[in-house]
Coordinates of C-alpha atoms in Angstrom, one line a residue:
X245 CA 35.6 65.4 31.8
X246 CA 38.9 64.6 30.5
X247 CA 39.5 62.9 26.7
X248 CA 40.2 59.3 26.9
X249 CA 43.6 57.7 25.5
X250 CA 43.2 54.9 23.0
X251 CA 45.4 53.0 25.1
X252 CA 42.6 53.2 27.8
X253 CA 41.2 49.9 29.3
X254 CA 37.7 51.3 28.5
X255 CA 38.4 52.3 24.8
X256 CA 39.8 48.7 23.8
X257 CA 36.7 47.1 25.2
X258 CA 34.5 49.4 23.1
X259 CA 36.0 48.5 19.9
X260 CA 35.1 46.6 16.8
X261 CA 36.8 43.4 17.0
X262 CA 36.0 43.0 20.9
X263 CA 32.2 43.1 20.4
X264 CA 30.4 39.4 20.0
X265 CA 27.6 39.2 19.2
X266 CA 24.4 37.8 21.1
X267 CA 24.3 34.1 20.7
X268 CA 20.4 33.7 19.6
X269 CA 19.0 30.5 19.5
X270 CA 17.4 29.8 15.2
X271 CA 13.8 28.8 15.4
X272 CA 13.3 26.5 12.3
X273 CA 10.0 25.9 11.7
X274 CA 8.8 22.3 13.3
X275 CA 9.4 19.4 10.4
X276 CA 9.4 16.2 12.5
X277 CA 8.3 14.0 9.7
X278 CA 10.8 13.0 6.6
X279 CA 9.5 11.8 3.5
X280 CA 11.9 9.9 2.1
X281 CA 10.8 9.0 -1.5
X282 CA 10.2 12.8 -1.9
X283 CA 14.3 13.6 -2.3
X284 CA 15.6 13.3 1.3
X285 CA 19.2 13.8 1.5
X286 CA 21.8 10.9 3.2
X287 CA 22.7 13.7 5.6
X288 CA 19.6 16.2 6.5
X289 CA 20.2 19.6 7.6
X290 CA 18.2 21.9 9.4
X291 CA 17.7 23.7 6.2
X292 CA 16.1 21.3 4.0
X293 CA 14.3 19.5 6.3
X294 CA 12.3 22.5 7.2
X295 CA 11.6 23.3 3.5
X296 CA 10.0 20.2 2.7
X297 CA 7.3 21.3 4.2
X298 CA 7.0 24.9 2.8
X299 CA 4.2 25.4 0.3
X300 CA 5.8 26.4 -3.5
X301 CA 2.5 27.7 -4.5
X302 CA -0.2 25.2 -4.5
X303 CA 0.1 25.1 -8.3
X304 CA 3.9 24.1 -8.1
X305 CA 2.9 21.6 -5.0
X306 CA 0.5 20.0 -7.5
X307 CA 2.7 19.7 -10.5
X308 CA 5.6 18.4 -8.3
X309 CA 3.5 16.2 -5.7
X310 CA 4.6 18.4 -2.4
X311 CA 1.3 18.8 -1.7
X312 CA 0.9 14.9 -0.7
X313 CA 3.1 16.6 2.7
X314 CA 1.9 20.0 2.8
X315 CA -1.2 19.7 4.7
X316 CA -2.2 23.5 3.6
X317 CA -2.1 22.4 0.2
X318 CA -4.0 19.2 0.5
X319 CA -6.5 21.0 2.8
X320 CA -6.5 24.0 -0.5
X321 CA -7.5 20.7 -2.9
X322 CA -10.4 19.2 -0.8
X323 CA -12.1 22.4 -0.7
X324 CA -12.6 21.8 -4.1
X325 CA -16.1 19.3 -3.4
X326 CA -17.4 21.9 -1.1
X327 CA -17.1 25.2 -2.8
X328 CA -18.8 23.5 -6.1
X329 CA -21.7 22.1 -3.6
X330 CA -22.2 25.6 -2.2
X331 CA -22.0 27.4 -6.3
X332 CA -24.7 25.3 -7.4
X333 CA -26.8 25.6 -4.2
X334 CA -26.5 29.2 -4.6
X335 CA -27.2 29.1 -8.7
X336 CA -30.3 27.1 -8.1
X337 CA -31.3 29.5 -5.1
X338 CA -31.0 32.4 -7.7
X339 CA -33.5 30.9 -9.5
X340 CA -31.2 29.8 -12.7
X341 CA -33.0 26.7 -13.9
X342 CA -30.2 23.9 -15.0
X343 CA -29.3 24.0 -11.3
X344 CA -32.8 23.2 -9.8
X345 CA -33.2 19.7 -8.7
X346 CA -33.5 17.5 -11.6
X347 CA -32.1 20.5 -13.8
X348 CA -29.4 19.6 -16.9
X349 CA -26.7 20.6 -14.6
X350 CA -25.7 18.0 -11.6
X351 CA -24.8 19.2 -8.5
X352 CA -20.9 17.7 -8.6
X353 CA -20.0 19.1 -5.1
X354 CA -22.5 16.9 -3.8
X355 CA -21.6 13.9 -5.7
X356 CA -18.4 14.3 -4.2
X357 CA -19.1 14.8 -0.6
X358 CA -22.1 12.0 -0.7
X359 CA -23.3 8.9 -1.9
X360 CA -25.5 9.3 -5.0
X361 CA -27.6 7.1 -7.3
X362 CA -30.6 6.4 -4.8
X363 CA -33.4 3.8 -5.8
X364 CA -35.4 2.2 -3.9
X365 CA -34.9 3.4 -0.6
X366 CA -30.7 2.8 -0.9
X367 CA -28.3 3.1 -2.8
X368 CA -26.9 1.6 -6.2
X369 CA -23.7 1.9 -7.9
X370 CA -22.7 4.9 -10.2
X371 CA -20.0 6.2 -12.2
X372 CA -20.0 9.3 -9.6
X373 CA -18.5 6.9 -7.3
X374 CA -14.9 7.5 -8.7
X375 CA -15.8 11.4 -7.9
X376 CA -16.5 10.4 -4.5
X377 CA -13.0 8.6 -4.1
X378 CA -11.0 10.8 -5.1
X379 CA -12.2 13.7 -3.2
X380 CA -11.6 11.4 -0.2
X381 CA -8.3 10.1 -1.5
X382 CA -7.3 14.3 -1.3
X383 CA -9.4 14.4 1.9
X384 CA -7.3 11.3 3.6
X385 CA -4.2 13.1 2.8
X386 CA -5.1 16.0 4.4
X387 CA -6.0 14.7 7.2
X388 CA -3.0 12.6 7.7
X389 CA -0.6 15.2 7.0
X390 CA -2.8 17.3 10.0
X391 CA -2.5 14.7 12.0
X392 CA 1.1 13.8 12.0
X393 CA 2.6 17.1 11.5
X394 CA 0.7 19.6 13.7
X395 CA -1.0 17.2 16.3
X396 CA 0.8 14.0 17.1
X397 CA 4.9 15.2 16.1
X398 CA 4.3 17.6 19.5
X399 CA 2.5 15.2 21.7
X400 CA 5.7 12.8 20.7
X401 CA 8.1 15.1 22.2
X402 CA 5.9 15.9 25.4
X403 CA 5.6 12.4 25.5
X404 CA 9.1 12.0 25.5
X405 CA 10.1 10.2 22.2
X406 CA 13.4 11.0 20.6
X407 CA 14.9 11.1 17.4
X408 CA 13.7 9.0 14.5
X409 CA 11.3 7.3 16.6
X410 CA 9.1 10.5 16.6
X411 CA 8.7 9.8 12.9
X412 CA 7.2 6.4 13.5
X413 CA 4.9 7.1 16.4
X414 CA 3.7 10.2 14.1
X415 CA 2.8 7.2 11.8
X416 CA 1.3 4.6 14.2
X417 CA -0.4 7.2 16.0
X418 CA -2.2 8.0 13.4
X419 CA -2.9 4.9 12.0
X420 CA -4.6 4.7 15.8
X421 CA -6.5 7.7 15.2
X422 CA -8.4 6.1 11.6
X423 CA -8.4 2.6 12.8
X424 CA -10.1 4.1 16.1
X425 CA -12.9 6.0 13.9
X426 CA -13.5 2.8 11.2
X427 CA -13.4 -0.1 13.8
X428 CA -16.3 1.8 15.3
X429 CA -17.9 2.8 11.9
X430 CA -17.6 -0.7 10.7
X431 CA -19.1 -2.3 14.2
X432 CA -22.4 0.1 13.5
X433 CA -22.6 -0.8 9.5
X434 CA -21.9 -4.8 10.1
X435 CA -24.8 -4.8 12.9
X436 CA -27.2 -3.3 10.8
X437 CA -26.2 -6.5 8.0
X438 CA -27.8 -10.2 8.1
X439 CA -23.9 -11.1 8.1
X440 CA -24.1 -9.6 11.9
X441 CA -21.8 -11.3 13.3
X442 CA -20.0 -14.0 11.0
X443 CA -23.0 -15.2 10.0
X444 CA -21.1 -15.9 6.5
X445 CA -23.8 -17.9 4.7
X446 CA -25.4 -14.7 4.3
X447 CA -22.6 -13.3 2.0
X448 CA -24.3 -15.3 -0.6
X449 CA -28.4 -15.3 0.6
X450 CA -29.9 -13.3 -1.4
X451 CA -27.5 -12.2 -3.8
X452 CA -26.8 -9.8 -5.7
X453 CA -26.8 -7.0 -3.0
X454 CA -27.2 -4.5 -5.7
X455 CA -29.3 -1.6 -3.4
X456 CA -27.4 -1.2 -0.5
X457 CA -27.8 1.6 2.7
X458 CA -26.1 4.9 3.0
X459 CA -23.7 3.7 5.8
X460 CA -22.7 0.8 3.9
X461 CA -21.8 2.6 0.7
X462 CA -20.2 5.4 2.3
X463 CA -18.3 3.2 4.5
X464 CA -17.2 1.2 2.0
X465 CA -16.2 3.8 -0.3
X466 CA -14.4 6.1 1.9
X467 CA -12.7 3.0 2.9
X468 CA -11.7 2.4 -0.7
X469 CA -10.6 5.8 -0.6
X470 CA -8.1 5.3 2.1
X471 CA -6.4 2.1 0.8
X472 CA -5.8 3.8 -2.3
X473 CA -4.2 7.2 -0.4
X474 CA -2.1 4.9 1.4
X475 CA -0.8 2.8 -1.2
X476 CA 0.0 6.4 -2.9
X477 CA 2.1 7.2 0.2
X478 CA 3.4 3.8 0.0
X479 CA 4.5 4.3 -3.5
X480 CA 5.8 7.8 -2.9
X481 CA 7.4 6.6 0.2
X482 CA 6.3 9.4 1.7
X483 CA 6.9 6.5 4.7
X484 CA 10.3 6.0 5.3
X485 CA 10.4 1.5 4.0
X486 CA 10.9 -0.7 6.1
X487 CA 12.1 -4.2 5.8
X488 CA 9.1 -5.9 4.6
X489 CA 7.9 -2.8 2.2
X490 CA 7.6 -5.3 -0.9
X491 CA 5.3 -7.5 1.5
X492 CA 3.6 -4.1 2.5
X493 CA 3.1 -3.0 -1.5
X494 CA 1.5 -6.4 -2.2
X495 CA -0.8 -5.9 0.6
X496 CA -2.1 -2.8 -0.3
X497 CA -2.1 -4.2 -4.0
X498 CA -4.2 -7.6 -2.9
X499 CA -6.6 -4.8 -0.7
X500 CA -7.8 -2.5 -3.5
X501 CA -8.0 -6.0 -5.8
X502 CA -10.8 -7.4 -3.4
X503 CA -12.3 -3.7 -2.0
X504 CA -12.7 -3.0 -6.4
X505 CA -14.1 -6.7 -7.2
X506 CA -16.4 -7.0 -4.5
X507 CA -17.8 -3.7 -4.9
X508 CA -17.9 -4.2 -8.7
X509 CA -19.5 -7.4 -8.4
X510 CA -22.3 -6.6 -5.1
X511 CA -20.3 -8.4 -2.3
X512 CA -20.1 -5.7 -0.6
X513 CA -21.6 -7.3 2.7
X514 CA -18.3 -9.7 2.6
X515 CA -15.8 -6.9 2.2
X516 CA -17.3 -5.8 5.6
X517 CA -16.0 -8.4 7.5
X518 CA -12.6 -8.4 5.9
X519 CA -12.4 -4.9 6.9
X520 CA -13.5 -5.1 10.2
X521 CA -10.8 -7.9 11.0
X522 CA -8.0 -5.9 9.4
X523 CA -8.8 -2.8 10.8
X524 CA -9.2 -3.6 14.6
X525 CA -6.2 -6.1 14.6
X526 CA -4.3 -3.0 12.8
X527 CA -5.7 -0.8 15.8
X528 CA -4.4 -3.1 18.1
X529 CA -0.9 -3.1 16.8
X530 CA -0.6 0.6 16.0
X531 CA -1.5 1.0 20.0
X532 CA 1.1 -1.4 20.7
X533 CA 3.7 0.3 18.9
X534 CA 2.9 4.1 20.0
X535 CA 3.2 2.5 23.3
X536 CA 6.3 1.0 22.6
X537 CA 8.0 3.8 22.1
X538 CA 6.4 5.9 25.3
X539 CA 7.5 3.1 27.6
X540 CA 9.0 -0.4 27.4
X541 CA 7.6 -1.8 30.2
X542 CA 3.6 -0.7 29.3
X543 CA 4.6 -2.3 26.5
X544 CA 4.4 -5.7 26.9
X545 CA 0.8 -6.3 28.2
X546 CA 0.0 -4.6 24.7
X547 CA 1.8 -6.6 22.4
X548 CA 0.5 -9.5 23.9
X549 CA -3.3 -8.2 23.9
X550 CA -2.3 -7.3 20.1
X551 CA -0.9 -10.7 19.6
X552 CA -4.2 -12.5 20.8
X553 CA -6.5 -10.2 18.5
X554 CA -4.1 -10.9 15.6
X555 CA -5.0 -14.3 16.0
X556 CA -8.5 -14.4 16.4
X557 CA -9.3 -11.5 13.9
X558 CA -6.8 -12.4 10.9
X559 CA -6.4 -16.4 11.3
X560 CA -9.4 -17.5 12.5
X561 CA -12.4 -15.0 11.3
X562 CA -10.3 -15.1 8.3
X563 CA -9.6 -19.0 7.9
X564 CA -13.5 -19.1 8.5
X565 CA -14.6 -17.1 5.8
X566 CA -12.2 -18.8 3.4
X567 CA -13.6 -22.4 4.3
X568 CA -17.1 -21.1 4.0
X569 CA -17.0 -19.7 1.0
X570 CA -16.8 -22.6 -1.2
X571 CA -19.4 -24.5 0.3
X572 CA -21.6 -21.2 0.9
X573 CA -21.4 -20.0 -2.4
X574 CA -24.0 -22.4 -3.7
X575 CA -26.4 -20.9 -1.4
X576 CA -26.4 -17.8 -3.9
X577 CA -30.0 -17.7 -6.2
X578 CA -29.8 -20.3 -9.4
X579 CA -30.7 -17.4 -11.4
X580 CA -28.4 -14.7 -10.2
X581 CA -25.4 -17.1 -11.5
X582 CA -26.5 -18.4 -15.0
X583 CA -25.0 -15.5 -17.1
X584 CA -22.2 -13.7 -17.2
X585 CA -22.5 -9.9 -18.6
X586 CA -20.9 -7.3 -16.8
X587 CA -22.3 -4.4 -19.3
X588 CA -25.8 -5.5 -17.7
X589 CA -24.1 -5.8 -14.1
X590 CA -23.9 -9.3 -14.0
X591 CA -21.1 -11.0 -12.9
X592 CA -21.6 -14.8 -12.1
X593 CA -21.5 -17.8 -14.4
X594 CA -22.7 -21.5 -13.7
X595 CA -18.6 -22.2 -13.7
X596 CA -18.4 -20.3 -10.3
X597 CA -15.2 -18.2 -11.5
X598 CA -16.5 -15.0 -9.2
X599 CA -16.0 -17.8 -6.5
X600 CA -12.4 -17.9 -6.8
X601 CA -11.6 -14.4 -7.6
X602 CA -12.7 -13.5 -4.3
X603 CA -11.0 -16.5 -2.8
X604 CA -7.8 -16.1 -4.0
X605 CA -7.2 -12.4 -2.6
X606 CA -8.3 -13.8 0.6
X607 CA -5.8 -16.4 0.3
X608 CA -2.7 -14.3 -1.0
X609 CA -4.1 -11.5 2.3
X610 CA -3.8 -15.2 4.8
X611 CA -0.4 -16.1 3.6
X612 CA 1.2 -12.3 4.2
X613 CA -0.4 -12.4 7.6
X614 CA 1.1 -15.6 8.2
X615 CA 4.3 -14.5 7.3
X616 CA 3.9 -11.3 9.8
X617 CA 2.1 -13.8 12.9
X618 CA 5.8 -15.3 12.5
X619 CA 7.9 -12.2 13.0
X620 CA 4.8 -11.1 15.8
X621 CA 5.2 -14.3 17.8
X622 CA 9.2 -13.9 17.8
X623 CA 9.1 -10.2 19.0
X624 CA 6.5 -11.1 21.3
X625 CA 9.1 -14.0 23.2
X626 CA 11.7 -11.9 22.9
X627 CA 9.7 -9.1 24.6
X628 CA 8.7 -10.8 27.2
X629 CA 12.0 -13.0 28.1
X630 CA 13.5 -9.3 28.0
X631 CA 10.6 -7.4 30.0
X632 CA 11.6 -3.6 30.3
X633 CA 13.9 -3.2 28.0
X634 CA 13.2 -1.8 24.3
X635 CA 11.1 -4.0 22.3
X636 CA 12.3 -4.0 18.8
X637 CA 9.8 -4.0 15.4
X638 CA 11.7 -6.8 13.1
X639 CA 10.6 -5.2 10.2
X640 CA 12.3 -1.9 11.3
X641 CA 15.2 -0.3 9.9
X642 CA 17.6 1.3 12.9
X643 CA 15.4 4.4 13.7
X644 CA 18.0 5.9 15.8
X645 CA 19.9 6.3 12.7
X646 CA 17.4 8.8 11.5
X647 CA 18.2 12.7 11.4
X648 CA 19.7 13.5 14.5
X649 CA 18.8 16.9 13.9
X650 CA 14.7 15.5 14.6
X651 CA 14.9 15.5 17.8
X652 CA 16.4 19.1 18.1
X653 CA 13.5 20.5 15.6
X654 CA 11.1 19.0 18.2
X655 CA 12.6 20.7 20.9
X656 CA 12.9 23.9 20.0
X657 CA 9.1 23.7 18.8
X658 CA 8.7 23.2 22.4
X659 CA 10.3 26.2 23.3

């Protein structure tokens, strides 16, 4: 076999500066879901958005509030609750005295995971409450993080939603997913209540509802859990704002005010119904919205159910309970309002002041849903004079100009 010439055909292709290399596709790891408030740049790029949701060390995600996205680091934190439950089950199965029941030691774990402070066949109101929430404020964010990240970002794309809007069906999706779970939770506590169903003249019968069941204080306080995680994203704007996010922040803000003064003060049987109105009229419009962006024609029939539940739960059960309570309030025991002492859990006076600290919440929750009925009933005519075509949220920002580099993370996830 005969040496080649340099000048050969076969040698030129052979050298350096003719090979290419292989075109290989990069397979960032799937980020579909920006945090704003957490540093995202004007202009994302593949890079950065697929770090924001890498884990610096669950120390450094602590100390710099990452792990409010990470769902590995949130998921690290709630462990917490359980793994001190299981130590001191194991200590007091070892025989070690301070952990026995009734021992010097309490079993924290547990007072975390579950309602404490039983008497008299329920349950009263303890300091270990605040354990409680904020093991379910770290729990919440787990699970929302889960949710959005690993479980509903993919069904998105399969489902055929593009660019920014993945981000917001991530978020109404899984608002559908709690709202789902509580509506149902909140049906089984209320029907187990002489309230059952907007019977409001016993918010006040029988007052103070000091000893209350397990599913009531669990629900409540899990609930009171979750309004506070959400008002942290909200702050964080972990969310990205949208055009009513002041309205949204006093919301949130008038919520916790009500869900910590009824609790304080043993109205807990009221802040039932208020939830259960919020909670299935948000249901209603989270499934309106997912299906919004999944098709514009499905969409209509569920903005208008949405529309019609809006009106019933947050107008009407709510204008109810705001008329009622005035002229319902009397009906609460001479003696349980004489004297007020909150360091020996009373909280009424002859003057009725608890009256109107309940009412005005109420009132101030009425107007902002009054404000949002508006902006409903104009998408809702414009939505159905414009059948098929893209319904529009008012309160929305442009989510097409999100990072057009979303869509293509989603994709290649896919792949």
């Amino acid at each position: 076999m005969g040496r080649l010439s340099p000048s050969d055909p076969r040698v030129i292709m052979l050298t350096p500066s003719s090979i290419r290399p292989l075109r290989v596709k990069s397979q960032p790891s799937f980020s579909p879901i920006v945090a704003p408030g957490l540093g995202t740049p004007s202009k994302v790029k593949a890079r950065p958005l697929s770090r924001r949701y890498v884990s610096d060390g669950l120390w450094n995600d602590v100390k710099t509030g990452k792990w409010l996205l990470i769902p590995s680091s949130s998921f690290k934190l709630s462990l917490i609750a359980p793994i001190l439950y299981l130590l001191h089950v194991g200590l007091a199965y070892a025989g070690i005295e301070a952990f026995q029941p009734g021992g010097q030691i309490p079993n924290v774990g547990a007072k975390c995971l579950l309602p404490s402070n039983e008497q008299d066949g329920g349950y009263a109101k303890t300091w270990w409450d605040v354990a409680l929430l904020v093991h379910y404020i770290v729990f919440w964010t787990f699970v929302r993080q889960f949710m959005t990240l690993k479980v509903l970002a993919p069904l998105a794309f399969k489902l055929g939603v593009r660019g920014g809007k993945i981000t917001r069906f991530t978020e109404q999706g899984y608002a559908v997913f709690y709202y789902g779970i509580y509506v149902t939770y909140g049906l089984y506590v209320m029907r187990s209540l002489p309230t059952w169903y907007y019977k409001t003249e016993y918010f006040f019968i029988d007052y103070p509802h000091k000893i209350i069941s397990f599913r009531l204080k669990f629900y409540y306080l899990t609930q009171w859990a979750f309004w506070t995680q959400q008002t942290i994203i909200l702050a964080a704007k972990v969310e990205k704002p949208r055009k009513d996010y002041k309205e949204l922040v006093l919301h949130h803000i008038v919520t916790i005010w009500l869900i910590l003064s009824s609790y304080i003060a043993h109205f807990t049987y009221f802040g039932v119904a208020i939830f259960f109105t919020m909670d299935t009229s948000d249901l209603f419009f989270s499934l309106a919205k997912c299906v919004n962006y999944v098709s514009d024609f499905w969409s209509i029939p569920f903005l208008v159910w949405f529309t019609i539940s809006w009106t019933y739960l947050r107008h009407y059960l709510n204008l109810l309970i705001l008329y009622n309570l005035p002229t319902h309030y009397d009906l609460i025991p001479v003696a349980a309002r004489l004297k007020l002492d909150p360091f020996n859990d009373s909280y009424l006076d002859s003057y009725g002041y608890m009256k109107w600290l309940i009412f005005i919440p109420i009132a101030l929750l009425q107007a902002l849903n009054l404000f949002w009925y508006f902006l409903i009933l104009r998408i809702l005519v414009r939505a159905v004079w414009n059948w098929g075509e893209d319904v529009k949220d008012d309160r929305s920002e442009d989510e097409d100009e999100e990072e057009e580099e979303l869509e293509e993370l989603a994709g290649k996830k896919k792949e």
